[in-house]
Short mmCIF file of C-alpha atoms in Angstrom, two decimals:
data_model
loop_
_atom_site.label_atom_id
_atom_site.label_comp_id
_atom_site.label_asym_id
_atom_site.label_seq_id
_atom_site.Cartn_x
_atom_site.Cartn_y
_atom_site.Cartn_z
CA MET A 7 84.55 92.28 103.78
CA THR A 8 86.64 94.31 105.74
CA ARG A 9 87.85 97.82 106.10
CA THR A 10 90.79 96.41 107.69
CA THR A 11 93.91 94.64 107.40
CA GLU A 12 93.44 91.43 109.39
CA THR A 13 96.35 90.70 112.09
CA ILE A 14 98.57 87.69 110.65
CA THR A 15 99.22 85.78 113.82
CA PRO A 16 101.64 82.71 113.24
CA GLU A 17 99.03 80.46 112.44
CA LEU A 18 97.54 82.18 109.80
CA HIS A 19 100.90 83.56 107.83
CA ALA A 20 101.39 79.63 107.66
CA TYR A 21 98.83 79.30 105.79
CA VAL A 22 99.04 82.20 103.35
CA ALA A 23 102.73 80.81 102.74
CA ALA A 24 101.19 77.25 101.94
CA HIS A 25 98.73 78.96 99.89
CA SER A 26 101.10 81.17 97.85
CA GLU A 27 103.66 79.83 95.17
CA PRO A 28 105.75 77.07 96.86
CA VAL A 29 109.12 77.97 98.12
CA ASP A 30 111.15 75.23 96.15
CA ASP A 31 114.41 73.64 97.45
CA CYS A 32 117.18 76.12 96.71
CA LEU A 33 115.20 79.01 98.67
CA ALA A 34 114.33 76.90 101.59
CA ASP A 35 118.32 75.74 101.55
CA LEU A 36 118.90 79.24 101.62
CA ALA A 37 117.08 80.01 104.69
CA GLU A 38 117.68 77.49 106.87
CA GLU A 39 121.72 78.06 105.71
CA THR A 40 121.10 81.81 106.51
CA ALA A 41 119.76 80.78 109.69
CA LYS A 42 122.24 78.67 110.97
CA LEU A 43 125.11 81.16 109.39
CA PHE A 44 123.93 84.71 111.15
CA PRO A 45 121.29 83.61 113.57
CA ASP A 46 121.43 87.17 114.15
CA ARG A 47 120.69 88.62 111.13
CA VAL A 48 117.66 86.13 110.15
CA GLY A 49 115.29 89.05 110.27
CA MET A 50 117.08 90.43 107.49
CA GLN A 51 115.84 87.76 104.81
CA ILE A 52 112.55 88.41 103.30
CA GLY A 53 109.49 85.58 104.06
CA PRO A 54 107.81 83.09 101.40
CA GLU A 55 105.37 84.97 100.43
CA GLN A 56 107.11 88.33 99.67
CA GLY A 57 109.15 86.56 97.59
CA ALA A 58 106.57 84.81 95.22
CA PHE A 59 104.47 88.41 95.73
CA MET A 60 107.88 89.98 93.91
CA THR A 61 108.14 87.34 91.50
CA LEU A 62 104.93 87.39 90.56
CA LEU A 63 105.14 91.14 90.47
CA ALA A 64 108.39 91.40 88.74
CA ARG A 65 106.31 89.15 85.60
CA VAL A 66 103.34 91.25 85.93
CA ALA A 67 105.33 94.54 85.34
CA GLY A 68 107.60 92.75 82.59
CA ALA A 69 110.83 94.28 84.62
CA ARG A 70 113.85 93.76 82.09
CA ASP A 71 116.34 95.98 84.37
CA VAL A 72 116.22 95.49 88.32
CA VAL A 73 118.20 97.56 91.11
CA GLU A 74 118.20 95.89 94.99
CA ILE A 75 120.01 97.62 97.57
CA GLY A 76 120.65 94.95 100.35
CA THR A 77 121.25 91.76 98.97
CA PHE A 78 122.07 89.70 102.20
CA THR A 79 122.35 86.16 101.59
CA GLY A 80 120.40 86.47 98.19
CA TYR A 81 116.74 85.13 99.14
CA SER A 82 115.15 87.88 97.36
CA SER A 83 117.64 89.21 94.26
CA ILE A 84 116.79 85.27 93.27
CA CYS A 85 112.69 85.71 93.49
CA LEU A 86 113.26 89.04 91.61
CA ALA A 87 115.72 87.49 88.93
CA ARG A 88 113.07 84.98 88.57
CA GLY A 89 110.85 87.30 87.64
CA ILE A 90 112.64 88.79 85.16
CA PRO A 91 113.37 87.40 81.21
CA ALA A 92 116.92 85.33 80.75
CA ASP A 93 118.21 88.40 78.95
CA GLY A 94 117.13 90.64 82.33
CA THR A 95 119.55 92.32 84.30
CA LEU A 96 119.63 92.76 88.20
CA LEU A 97 121.75 95.00 89.92
CA ALA A 98 122.73 93.46 93.01
CA CYS A 99 124.02 96.52 95.68
CA ASP A 100 126.03 95.52 98.97
CA VAL A 101 128.66 95.93 101.44
CA SER A 102 129.19 92.72 102.47
CA GLU A 103 131.73 89.66 100.90
CA GLU A 104 130.64 87.24 104.16
CA TRP A 105 127.06 87.83 102.92
CA THR A 106 126.78 88.16 99.54
CA SER A 107 129.61 85.00 99.36
CA VAL A 108 126.59 82.52 100.40
CA ALA A 109 123.89 84.16 97.64
CA ARG A 110 126.43 83.30 94.88
CA ARG A 111 126.47 80.31 95.48
CA TYR A 112 122.60 80.06 95.94
CA TRP A 113 122.78 82.22 92.45
CA GLU A 114 124.92 79.69 90.49
CA ARG A 115 122.05 76.83 91.64
CA ALA A 116 118.96 78.77 90.89
CA GLY A 117 120.27 79.06 87.91
CA VAL A 118 120.23 82.77 87.57
CA ALA A 119 123.78 84.12 88.04
CA GLY A 120 124.17 84.88 84.70
CA LYS A 121 121.30 87.49 85.14
CA ILE A 122 122.78 89.42 88.81
CA ALA A 123 125.77 91.49 88.58
CA LEU A 124 126.88 92.10 92.44
CA GLU A 125 128.73 95.61 93.31
CA LEU A 126 130.48 95.57 97.17
CA GLY A 127 130.58 98.94 98.33
CA PRO A 128 127.92 101.69 99.56
CA ALA A 129 125.39 101.42 97.51
CA LEU A 130 124.64 105.54 97.21
CA GLU A 131 127.78 105.42 95.76
CA THR A 132 127.09 102.85 93.06
CA LEU A 133 123.64 104.72 92.18
CA ARG A 134 125.22 108.06 92.04
CA ALA A 135 127.70 106.59 89.67
CA LEU A 136 125.15 105.43 87.43
CA PRO A 137 123.78 107.68 84.29
CA ARG A 138 121.08 109.84 86.05
CA GLU A 139 118.29 108.38 83.18
CA PRO A 140 115.59 106.61 83.24
CA ARG A 141 116.94 102.93 82.84
CA PHE A 142 115.47 100.73 85.60
CA ASP A 143 111.61 98.81 85.58
CA LEU A 144 111.60 97.32 89.18
CA SER A 145 113.62 98.97 92.12
CA PHE A 146 113.76 97.03 95.51
CA ILE A 147 115.23 99.15 98.71
CA ASP A 148 116.22 96.87 101.70
CA ALA A 149 119.30 98.18 103.28
CA ASP A 150 120.02 100.53 105.91
CA LYS A 151 116.45 102.62 107.08
CA ALA A 152 118.34 105.72 108.02
CA GLY A 153 119.74 105.83 104.45
CA TYR A 154 116.36 105.14 102.28
CA ILE A 155 115.55 108.94 101.46
CA GLY A 156 119.38 108.60 99.95
CA TYR A 157 118.53 105.48 98.14
CA TRP A 158 115.20 106.83 96.77
CA GLU A 159 116.25 109.77 95.88
CA GLU A 160 119.00 108.01 93.72
CA ILE A 161 116.70 105.80 92.40
CA VAL A 162 113.56 108.04 91.29
CA PRO A 163 115.26 109.67 88.33
CA ARG A 164 116.49 106.31 87.07
CA THR A 165 113.39 104.53 86.92
CA ARG A 166 111.38 104.28 83.86
CA ALA A 167 107.89 106.31 83.65
CA GLY A 168 105.22 103.15 85.05
CA GLY A 169 108.88 101.86 86.69
CA LEU A 170 107.86 100.46 89.89
CA ILE A 171 109.59 100.95 93.35
CA LEU A 172 109.64 98.67 96.60
CA ALA A 173 111.06 99.39 99.81
CA ASP A 174 110.83 96.61 102.92
CA ASN A 175 110.21 97.09 106.21
CA THR A 176 108.24 100.42 106.26
CA LEU A 177 106.18 99.46 109.14
CA SER A 178 109.44 98.56 111.33
CA HIS A 179 107.35 95.64 113.58
CA GLY A 180 104.69 98.36 114.04
CA ARG A 181 107.40 100.40 115.79
CA VAL A 182 106.20 103.64 113.09
CA VAL A 183 103.16 104.36 115.45
CA ASP A 184 104.86 104.47 118.78
CA PRO A 185 106.25 107.66 119.83
CA SER A 186 108.54 105.92 122.24
CA GLU A 187 110.32 104.68 119.81
CA THR A 188 113.40 107.03 118.90
CA SER A 189 115.84 104.91 117.02
CA GLU A 190 117.86 106.15 114.40
CA SER A 191 116.27 103.19 112.17
CA VAL A 192 112.91 104.07 113.08
CA GLN A 193 112.91 107.25 112.23
CA GLY A 194 114.50 107.10 108.92
CA ILE A 195 111.75 104.76 107.76
CA ARG A 196 108.82 107.60 109.25
CA ASP A 197 110.86 109.86 107.65
CA PHE A 198 110.96 107.87 104.67
CA ASN A 199 107.54 106.75 104.67
CA ASP A 200 106.52 110.82 104.84
CA HIS A 201 108.82 111.83 102.36
CA VAL A 202 107.61 109.07 99.54
CA MET A 203 103.89 110.40 101.11
CA ALA A 204 105.25 114.11 99.49
CA ASP A 205 106.58 112.54 96.58
CA ASP A 206 104.64 113.80 93.68
CA ARG A 207 106.16 112.02 91.05
CA VAL A 208 104.72 108.71 92.16
CA SER A 209 101.55 106.76 93.21
CA ARG A 210 102.14 104.70 96.24
CA VAL A 211 100.92 102.31 99.04
CA LEU A 212 101.77 100.99 101.77
CA LEU A 213 101.14 97.17 101.82
CA PRO A 214 101.12 95.23 105.30
CA ILE A 215 103.29 92.59 103.51
CA GLY A 216 105.78 91.12 105.74
CA ASP A 217 106.87 94.21 108.28
CA GLY A 218 104.81 96.69 105.67
CA LEU A 219 106.47 96.64 101.74
CA THR A 220 105.69 99.98 100.27
CA LEU A 221 104.94 99.98 96.22
CA ALA A 222 105.54 103.04 94.25
CA ARG A 223 104.74 103.49 90.50
CA ARG A 224 106.66 106.31 88.60
CA HIS A 225 104.50 108.79 86.65
#
């Protein structure tokens, strides 16, 4: 037993991935193509073990209606869509036609395109245009870090009791605890983490998965 989380070395990460749900050819090819097309953005894609966790979490939660803020090339949306039933829905929000054109191809290949509705444009505007009533069972926030609090404040009221909210990159590669790091994105994550901790509408835990994954449950 241990009171702390083990440091994940590259070797240990490979072991973790090898002992999680295996990545199929569709996701493997998507990761490879993303790395070739957008080498400077490849860090925006979630890792295989996080994808497996999100699929399993969606299934365990019995999620049917999901929203994703920040779709990129579609890896996370495939993982989420695979975790919801055939008549479930996933609202995918992104600003890039270039990135999501890749996502659309792989949604078709993965057989989940029928579950996904893509909204191109600022996600905050997309969320604000939705009825302000509970509808989502699961949400995933993974877009501009300075905007996290804004997304959170639109998503929480639209989350059903018992619904889950995930927020990615909440450790900001360890920079959240480095006082010399003062960039807008890092400070945005610090502010978001403090905001979530002070929100009595949810229970929450910050998990050391990937670059930090916050999981919250709506009361």
